[in-house]
Amino acid sequence: MHRDSKIYVAGGQSLIGAALLGELESQGYGNLLGKYTEGLDLTDPSQVDAYFATTKPEYVFLAAGKSGGIEANRKYPADLMRDNLLTGCHILHSAFQHRVKKLLYLASSCSYPKHCPQPMKEEYLLTGLLEPTNEAYALAKIAGIKLCQAYRRQYGAPFLCGIPGNTFGPGDDFSGDDSHVIPGLIRRMHEAKQKKAPSFLIWGTGAPRREFIFSRDLAEACILVMNEYDEAEPINLGMGSDISIAELAMLLKEIIGFRGEISFDSSRPDGMPVKILDSGKLRNLNWKPRTSFRKALEETYQSFLRSEEKQDRGARTEIKLLTADRRPRPAEGRARTGDRRP
Ligand code: GDP
């Protein structure tokens, strides 16, 4: 990519998409598309095609498609699968039709089998059954990978696939129930601290191990891959260290300042027992994460606090407006009384 290349980030409002737009901008790429496309329905092929026809992007990062944590995957498998199948399918086809120079499709580490040897190498994809809690979403992501490879094989399309670890960062979905583990724990533990709760319940046994990657570091890795990688085989995008959910909770407890006990709700599912990527290929491109895990968690917590403050301020303004509305204004009062006369 050149600094003036036209670059489209599909899913620019998602955690990864927003981080990509921010990182591209800070590296001096100035011709970016995807920041203000809320009205564009990526599940509608005619809208996607019209967008490509009018904007003519040269490079595409495909970070679109709904995603969520273990509970969202349990509740909305159809929505997640459909959204990812359709957005993947339409964007890849339009990118092919409008001859983009290169496209990077972002899949997910849950595309690997449930009992995959660890760390997971790219060639282990499709060597075993998937984890049932995220099978629908994972199948859509695998279909995306296979579709990229099919366009490459049949038409020589310059499509790449990246497989990121569990991504987190500022601007994450902190909704609590449907979010991934880091933003979910941040919200729930922060609320427990505010209530001075004596204990805090973590979902599952706390034993599963996960590899996480900070969204800004991932964005940097994606830009490097777009510039330096050109193979049909996917490339893992992980930071190279892992942690158990129980250890993660202890770290967050320190950062958030929660003083109660931590206990485990083993009636909730654990999901995949271990999910760690072998990112040797990415290391060979001379990439390593810039941000320490602790610093990344602290930054994410700060972003949560800012979003809460913003919401509080919004709610206070709304209350003020409502109160002001109810105060009788003399002219209006008279007019209303007058209106009621027969
Ligand atoms: P996964 O990596 O695809 O399994 O998805 P998640 O990021 O949602 O969950 C990772 C692990 O964290 C699972 O073992 C969950 O049971 C566990 N976990 C513990 N507490 C929470 C929580 O508050 N939210 C979420 N999403 N997961 C949690």
Short mmCIF file of C-alpha atoms and ligand atoms in Angstrom, two decimals:
data_model
loop_
_atom_site.label_atom_id
_atom_site.label_comp_id
_atom_site.label_asym_id
_atom_site.label_seq_id
_atom_site.Cartn_x
_atom_site.Cartn_y
_atom_site.Cartn_z
CA MET A 1 0.00 0.00 0.00
CA HIS A 2 1.14 3.57 -0.67
CA ARG A 3 0.29 6.42 1.66
CA ASP A 4 -2.28 7.72 -0.87
CA SER A 5 -3.79 4.32 -1.79
CA LYS A 6 -7.55 4.11 -1.43
CA ILE A 7 -8.13 1.75 1.49
CA TYR A 8 -11.54 0.50 2.59
CA VAL A 9 -12.01 -0.92 6.10
CA ALA A 10 -15.25 -2.92 5.95
CA GLY A 11 -16.67 -2.94 9.48
CA GLY A 12 -15.00 0.35 10.38
CA GLN A 13 -17.23 0.66 13.44
CA SER A 14 -16.21 -2.71 14.89
CA LEU A 15 -13.47 -2.98 17.52
CA ILE A 16 -10.91 -4.26 14.99
CA GLY A 17 -12.15 -2.00 12.16
CA ALA A 18 -11.92 1.15 14.29
CA ALA A 19 -8.43 0.18 15.48
CA LEU A 20 -7.41 -0.42 11.86
CA LEU A 21 -8.66 3.01 10.75
CA GLY A 22 -6.83 4.64 13.68
CA GLU A 23 -3.56 2.79 13.01
CA LEU A 24 -3.68 3.39 9.25
CA GLU A 25 -4.21 7.08 9.91
CA SER A 26 -1.37 7.28 12.40
CA GLN A 27 0.96 5.54 9.91
CA GLY A 28 0.16 8.27 7.37
CA TYR A 29 -2.36 6.50 5.12
CA GLY A 30 -4.66 9.37 4.22
CA ASN A 31 -7.19 7.98 1.73
CA LEU A 32 -9.42 5.90 3.99
CA LEU A 33 -12.96 4.64 3.52
CA GLY A 34 -15.22 2.98 6.06
CA LYS A 35 -15.38 5.44 8.93
CA TYR A 36 -18.84 6.83 8.18
CA THR A 37 -20.77 4.02 6.54
CA GLU A 38 -23.42 3.30 9.20
CA GLY A 39 -26.20 3.45 6.60
CA LEU A 40 -24.56 0.81 4.37
CA ASP A 41 -26.07 -2.68 4.78
CA LEU A 42 -23.25 -5.12 4.05
CA THR A 43 -25.68 -8.06 3.97
CA ASP A 44 -27.33 -6.55 0.87
CA PRO A 45 -25.38 -7.46 -2.31
CA SER A 46 -26.67 -4.53 -4.36
CA GLN A 47 -25.65 -1.97 -1.71
CA VAL A 48 -22.21 -3.55 -1.39
CA ASP A 49 -21.69 -3.58 -5.13
CA ALA A 50 -22.86 0.02 -5.52
CA TYR A 51 -20.44 1.05 -2.77
CA PHE A 52 -17.49 -0.63 -4.52
CA ALA A 53 -18.56 0.78 -7.90
CA THR A 54 -18.66 4.37 -6.62
CA THR A 55 -15.70 4.34 -4.22
CA LYS A 56 -13.36 1.94 -6.12
CA PRO A 57 -11.10 0.91 -3.21
CA GLU A 58 -7.65 -0.47 -4.04
CA TYR A 59 -7.14 -2.33 -0.75
CA VAL A 60 -9.74 -3.85 1.55
CA PHE A 61 -9.55 -4.97 5.18
CA LEU A 62 -12.58 -7.16 5.82
CA ALA A 63 -13.34 -6.71 9.53
CA ALA A 64 -17.12 -6.73 9.13
CA GLY A 65 -19.65 -9.23 10.53
CA LYS A 66 -21.29 -9.47 13.94
CA SER A 67 -19.40 -11.16 16.74
CA GLY A 68 -19.84 -11.72 20.46
CA GLY A 69 -18.73 -13.71 23.47
CA ILE A 70 -19.70 -17.18 24.61
CA GLU A 71 -23.21 -16.12 25.74
CA ALA A 72 -23.97 -14.19 22.52
CA ASN A 73 -22.91 -17.27 20.54
CA ARG A 74 -25.27 -19.41 22.61
CA LYS A 75 -28.22 -17.01 22.18
CA TYR A 76 -27.80 -15.80 18.58
CA PRO A 77 -26.10 -18.52 16.50
CA ALA A 78 -28.34 -17.87 13.47
CA ASP A 79 -27.82 -14.08 13.51
CA LEU A 80 -24.06 -14.41 13.87
CA MET A 81 -23.75 -17.07 11.19
CA ARG A 82 -26.02 -15.34 8.67
CA ASP A 83 -24.42 -11.93 9.12
CA ASN A 84 -20.90 -13.28 8.67
CA LEU A 85 -21.79 -15.49 5.71
CA LEU A 86 -23.56 -12.69 3.86
CA THR A 87 -21.07 -9.88 4.55
CA GLY A 88 -18.14 -12.16 3.69
CA CYS A 89 -19.79 -13.43 0.54
CA HIS A 90 -20.85 -10.02 -0.82
CA ILE A 91 -17.68 -8.11 0.02
CA LEU A 92 -15.41 -10.80 -1.45
CA HIS A 93 -17.46 -10.93 -4.63
CA SER A 94 -17.52 -7.14 -5.08
CA ALA A 95 -13.79 -6.92 -4.30
CA PHE A 96 -13.20 -9.51 -7.02
CA GLN A 97 -15.53 -7.82 -9.53
CA HIS A 98 -14.00 -4.40 -8.97
CA ARG A 99 -10.47 -5.80 -9.07
CA VAL A 100 -9.06 -4.65 -5.73
CA LYS A 101 -5.28 -4.94 -5.52
CA LYS A 102 -5.36 -6.87 -2.25
CA LEU A 103 -7.86 -7.89 0.41
CA LEU A 104 -7.28 -9.18 3.94
CA TYR A 105 -10.17 -11.22 5.39
CA LEU A 106 -10.21 -11.49 9.17
CA ALA A 107 -11.43 -14.82 10.52
CA SER A 108 -11.31 -15.93 14.17
CA SER A 109 -9.32 -18.34 16.33
CA CYS A 110 -12.55 -20.22 17.11
CA SER A 111 -12.33 -21.56 13.54
CA TYR A 112 -9.90 -24.19 14.89
CA PRO A 113 -11.16 -27.54 16.22
CA LYS A 114 -12.19 -27.80 19.86
CA HIS A 115 -9.42 -30.26 20.73
CA CYS A 116 -6.75 -28.82 18.46
CA PRO A 117 -3.08 -29.48 19.32
CA GLN A 118 -1.66 -26.34 20.93
CA PRO A 119 -0.34 -23.91 19.86
CA MET A 120 -2.57 -24.06 16.79
CA LYS A 121 -0.84 -23.98 13.41
CA GLU A 122 -2.66 -22.79 10.30
CA GLU A 123 -2.64 -26.31 8.81
CA TYR A 124 -4.74 -27.64 11.73
CA LEU A 125 -7.89 -25.92 10.39
CA LEU A 126 -10.64 -28.46 9.58
CA THR A 127 -8.86 -31.37 11.25
CA GLY A 128 -11.54 -31.96 13.92
CA LEU A 129 -14.96 -31.06 15.31
CA LEU A 130 -15.67 -27.48 16.37
CA GLU A 131 -16.50 -26.23 19.88
CA PRO A 132 -20.33 -26.48 20.07
CA THR A 133 -20.79 -23.09 21.80
CA ASN A 134 -19.46 -21.23 18.75
CA GLU A 135 -19.91 -23.72 15.93
CA ALA A 136 -22.31 -21.58 13.84
CA TYR A 137 -20.09 -18.48 13.94
CA ALA A 138 -16.92 -20.53 13.39
CA LEU A 139 -18.42 -22.25 10.34
CA ALA A 140 -19.23 -18.87 8.79
CA LYS A 141 -15.63 -17.75 9.37
CA ILE A 142 -14.27 -21.00 7.89
CA ALA A 143 -16.55 -20.47 4.87
CA GLY A 144 -15.00 -16.98 4.51
CA ILE A 145 -11.47 -18.43 4.55
CA LYS A 146 -12.40 -21.11 2.01
CA LEU A 147 -14.15 -18.56 -0.23
CA CYS A 148 -11.01 -16.38 -0.28
CA GLN A 149 -8.96 -19.43 -1.27
CA ALA A 150 -11.51 -20.43 -3.91
CA TYR A 151 -11.41 -16.97 -5.56
CA ARG A 152 -7.62 -17.15 -5.48
CA ARG A 153 -7.56 -20.63 -7.02
CA GLN A 154 -10.20 -20.02 -9.70
CA TYR A 155 -9.45 -16.39 -10.63
CA GLY A 156 -6.06 -15.60 -9.07
CA ALA A 157 -7.77 -13.06 -6.78
CA PRO A 158 -5.26 -11.43 -4.36
CA PHE A 159 -7.15 -12.43 -1.21
CA LEU A 160 -5.44 -13.12 2.13
CA CYS A 161 -6.81 -14.49 5.41
CA GLY A 162 -5.70 -13.55 8.92
CA ILE A 163 -6.75 -15.43 12.06
CA PRO A 164 -6.62 -13.14 15.11
CA GLY A 165 -6.58 -14.24 18.74
CA ASN A 166 -9.26 -12.96 21.16
CA THR A 167 -9.13 -9.24 20.48
CA PHE A 168 -9.84 -6.53 23.06
CA GLY A 169 -9.23 -2.81 23.40
CA PRO A 170 -10.66 0.69 23.77
CA GLY A 171 -14.16 1.07 22.38
CA ASP A 172 -14.91 -2.63 22.95
CA ASP A 173 -18.47 -3.89 23.46
CA PHE A 174 -18.75 -3.58 27.25
CA SER A 175 -22.32 -4.85 27.36
CA GLY A 176 -21.65 -7.44 30.07
CA ASP A 177 -23.76 -10.38 28.94
CA ASP A 178 -23.05 -10.59 25.22
CA SER A 179 -19.49 -9.34 25.16
CA HIS A 180 -16.20 -11.25 25.14
CA VAL A 181 -14.54 -12.16 28.40
CA ILE A 182 -12.30 -9.09 28.93
CA PRO A 183 -14.93 -6.37 28.37
CA GLY A 184 -17.53 -8.58 30.09
CA LEU A 185 -15.40 -9.01 33.21
CA ILE A 186 -14.51 -5.31 33.19
CA ARG A 187 -18.17 -4.24 33.29
CA ARG A 188 -19.32 -6.84 35.80
CA MET A 189 -16.33 -6.44 38.13
CA HIS A 190 -16.52 -2.63 38.02
CA GLU A 191 -20.20 -2.81 38.98
CA ALA A 192 -19.37 -5.25 41.80
CA LYS A 193 -16.76 -2.76 43.07
CA GLN A 194 -19.28 0.10 42.99
CA LYS A 195 -21.78 -1.99 44.98
CA LYS A 196 -18.98 -3.06 47.37
CA ALA A 197 -20.03 -6.66 46.69
CA PRO A 198 -18.25 -9.20 48.95
CA SER A 199 -17.72 -11.63 46.06
CA PHE A 200 -17.64 -11.85 42.29
CA LEU A 201 -18.73 -14.80 40.15
CA ILE A 202 -16.71 -15.72 37.06
CA TRP A 203 -18.43 -17.82 34.39
CA GLY A 204 -17.11 -21.35 34.00
CA THR A 205 -14.29 -23.02 35.92
CA GLY A 206 -11.64 -20.36 35.26
CA ALA A 207 -9.38 -23.11 33.88
CA PRO A 208 -9.61 -22.40 30.11
CA ARG A 209 -6.55 -20.72 28.63
CA ARG A 210 -6.79 -17.95 26.06
CA GLU A 211 -4.42 -15.90 24.00
CA PHE A 212 -5.47 -12.26 23.75
CA ILE A 213 -4.33 -9.52 21.41
CA PHE A 214 -4.68 -5.77 21.90
CA SER A 215 -6.68 -4.18 19.06
CA ARG A 216 -4.01 -1.59 18.24
CA ASP A 217 -1.27 -4.25 18.04
CA LEU A 218 -3.53 -6.40 15.89
CA ALA A 219 -4.16 -3.46 13.55
CA GLU A 220 -0.42 -2.99 13.16
CA ALA A 221 0.02 -6.71 12.39
CA CYS A 222 -2.78 -6.54 9.77
CA ILE A 223 -1.13 -3.61 7.97
CA LEU A 224 2.17 -5.49 7.93
CA VAL A 225 0.46 -8.61 6.55
CA MET A 226 -1.27 -6.57 3.84
CA ASN A 227 2.10 -5.15 2.78
CA GLU A 228 4.32 -8.21 3.19
CA TYR A 229 2.28 -11.42 2.88
CA ASP A 230 0.82 -12.96 -0.25
CA GLU A 231 -0.09 -16.62 0.29
CA ALA A 232 -3.35 -18.57 0.01
CA GLU A 233 -2.67 -20.17 3.41
CA PRO A 234 -4.11 -18.12 6.32
CA ILE A 235 -1.75 -16.43 8.75
CA ASN A 236 -2.27 -16.52 12.54
CA LEU A 237 -2.26 -13.14 14.29
CA GLY A 238 -1.47 -13.72 17.95
CA MET A 239 0.73 -12.02 20.52
CA GLY A 240 2.40 -15.24 21.60
CA SER A 241 1.48 -15.55 25.30
CA ASP A 242 -1.54 -17.01 27.04
CA ILE A 243 -3.28 -16.82 30.39
CA SER A 244 -6.02 -18.75 32.22
CA ILE A 245 -9.39 -17.08 32.79
CA ALA A 246 -8.80 -17.27 36.57
CA GLU A 247 -5.42 -15.49 36.21
CA LEU A 248 -7.02 -12.92 33.93
CA ALA A 249 -9.70 -12.24 36.56
CA MET A 250 -7.01 -11.71 39.25
CA LEU A 251 -5.18 -9.24 37.03
CA LEU A 252 -8.40 -7.32 36.32
CA LYS A 253 -9.23 -7.34 40.03
CA GLU A 254 -5.98 -5.47 40.66
CA ILE A 255 -6.51 -3.00 37.81
CA ILE A 256 -10.15 -2.29 38.67
CA GLY A 257 -9.52 -2.24 42.42
CA PHE A 258 -12.21 -4.78 43.36
CA ARG A 259 -11.64 -5.95 46.95
CA GLY A 260 -14.03 -8.92 47.25
CA GLU A 261 -13.50 -12.64 46.73
CA ILE A 262 -13.47 -14.30 43.30
CA SER A 263 -15.48 -17.49 42.82
CA PHE A 264 -16.50 -19.64 39.86
CA ASP A 265 -19.88 -20.54 38.36
CA SER A 266 -19.11 -23.94 36.88
CA SER A 267 -22.72 -24.35 35.70
CA ARG A 268 -21.73 -21.97 32.87
CA PRO A 269 -19.84 -23.35 29.85
CA ASP A 270 -16.06 -23.02 29.52
CA GLY A 271 -15.99 -23.09 25.73
CA MET A 272 -12.75 -24.30 24.17
CA PRO A 273 -10.38 -25.64 26.85
CA VAL A 274 -7.33 -23.95 25.29
CA LYS A 275 -7.03 -21.51 22.40
CA ILE A 276 -3.46 -20.45 21.63
CA LEU A 277 -2.17 -19.56 18.17
CA ASP A 278 1.19 -20.49 16.71
CA SER A 279 2.08 -17.16 15.12
CA GLY A 280 5.49 -18.20 13.81
CA LYS A 281 4.70 -16.93 10.31
CA LEU A 282 3.84 -13.49 11.67
CA ARG A 283 7.06 -13.47 13.74
CA ASN A 284 8.97 -14.24 10.52
CA LEU A 285 7.65 -10.93 9.16
CA ASN A 286 9.45 -9.33 12.14
CA TRP A 287 6.33 -8.41 14.06
CA LYS A 288 6.03 -8.29 17.80
CA PRO A 289 3.40 -6.63 19.99
CA ARG A 290 4.24 -3.13 21.22
CA THR A 291 1.90 -3.03 24.21
CA SER A 292 2.30 -5.11 27.36
CA PHE A 293 -0.80 -7.11 28.31
CA ARG A 294 -1.23 -5.23 31.59
CA LYS A 295 -0.92 -1.81 29.95
CA ALA A 296 -3.42 -2.86 27.28
CA LEU A 297 -5.89 -3.98 29.97
CA GLU A 298 -5.42 -0.69 31.84
CA GLU A 299 -6.06 1.31 28.67
CA THR A 300 -9.18 -0.74 27.96
CA TYR A 301 -10.50 -0.17 31.50
CA GLN A 302 -9.88 3.58 31.12
CA SER A 303 -11.86 3.54 27.89
CA PHE A 304 -14.72 1.76 29.70
CA LEU A 305 -14.68 4.45 32.44
CA ARG A 306 -14.78 7.20 29.82
CA SER A 307 -17.73 5.60 28.04
CA GLU A 308 -19.61 5.26 31.34
CA GLU A 309 -18.94 8.92 32.17
CA LYS A 310 -20.16 9.96 28.73
CA GLN A 311 -23.38 7.99 29.22
CA ASP A 312 -23.89 9.48 32.70
CA ARG A 313 -23.40 12.97 31.30
CA GLY A 314 -25.87 12.18 28.49
CA ALA A 315 -28.44 10.92 31.01
CA ARG A 316 -27.95 14.02 33.22
CA THR A 317 -28.46 16.34 30.25
CA GLU A 318 -31.62 14.46 29.30
CA ILE A 319 -33.00 14.80 32.86
CA LYS A 320 -32.18 18.53 32.85
CA LEU A 321 -33.97 18.98 29.53
CA LEU A 322 -37.01 17.04 30.73
CA THR A 323 -37.17 19.07 33.97
CA ALA A 324 -36.83 22.32 32.04
CA ASP A 325 -39.60 21.16 29.73
CA ARG A 326 -42.00 20.57 32.60
CA ARG A 327 -41.41 24.04 34.16
CA PRO A 328 -44.38 26.20 33.01
CA ARG A 329 -43.26 28.98 30.75
CA PRO A 330 -45.65 31.95 31.07
CA ALA A 331 -46.44 32.45 27.42
CA GLU A 332 -46.93 28.74 26.81
CA GLY A 333 -49.06 28.37 29.98
CA ARG A 334 -51.44 31.06 28.79
CA ALA A 335 -51.61 29.63 25.34
CA ARG A 336 -52.45 26.19 26.69
CA THR A 337 -55.20 27.51 28.99
CA GLY A 338 -56.54 29.46 26.11
CA ASP A 339 -56.52 26.39 23.91
CA ARG A 340 -58.69 24.48 26.30
CA ARG A 341 -61.53 27.09 26.18
CA PRO A 342 -64.42 25.99 24.05
P1 GDP B 1 -14.43 -17.67 23.72
O1 GDP B 1 -12.99 -17.27 23.83
O2 GDP B 1 -14.89 -17.81 22.30
O3 GDP B 1 -14.75 -18.88 24.56
O4 GDP B 1 -15.36 -16.50 24.26
P2 GDP B 1 -15.35 -15.53 25.49
O5 GDP B 1 -14.35 -14.47 25.27
O6 GDP B 1 -16.76 -15.07 25.66
O7 GDP B 1 -15.04 -16.42 26.80
C1 GDP B 1 -13.83 -16.95 27.19
C2 GDP B 1 -13.92 -17.72 28.48
O8 GDP B 1 -14.13 -16.81 29.57
C3 GDP B 1 -15.00 -18.80 28.63
O9 GDP B 1 -14.39 -19.89 29.29
C4 GDP B 1 -16.00 -18.14 29.57
O10 GDP B 1 -16.74 -19.07 30.32
C5 GDP B 1 -15.09 -17.33 30.46
N1 GDP B 1 -15.73 -16.20 31.19
C6 GDP B 1 -15.66 -15.96 32.52
N2 GDP B 1 -16.34 -14.88 32.86
C7 GDP B 1 -16.85 -14.35 31.72
C8 GDP B 1 -17.64 -13.20 31.42
O11 GDP B 1 -18.02 -12.40 32.28
N3 GDP B 1 -17.95 -13.00 30.10
C9 GDP B 1 -17.55 -13.85 29.11
N4 GDP B 1 -17.87 -13.59 27.84
N5 GDP B 1 -16.80 -14.97 29.36
C10 GDP B 1 -16.45 -15.21 30.64
#
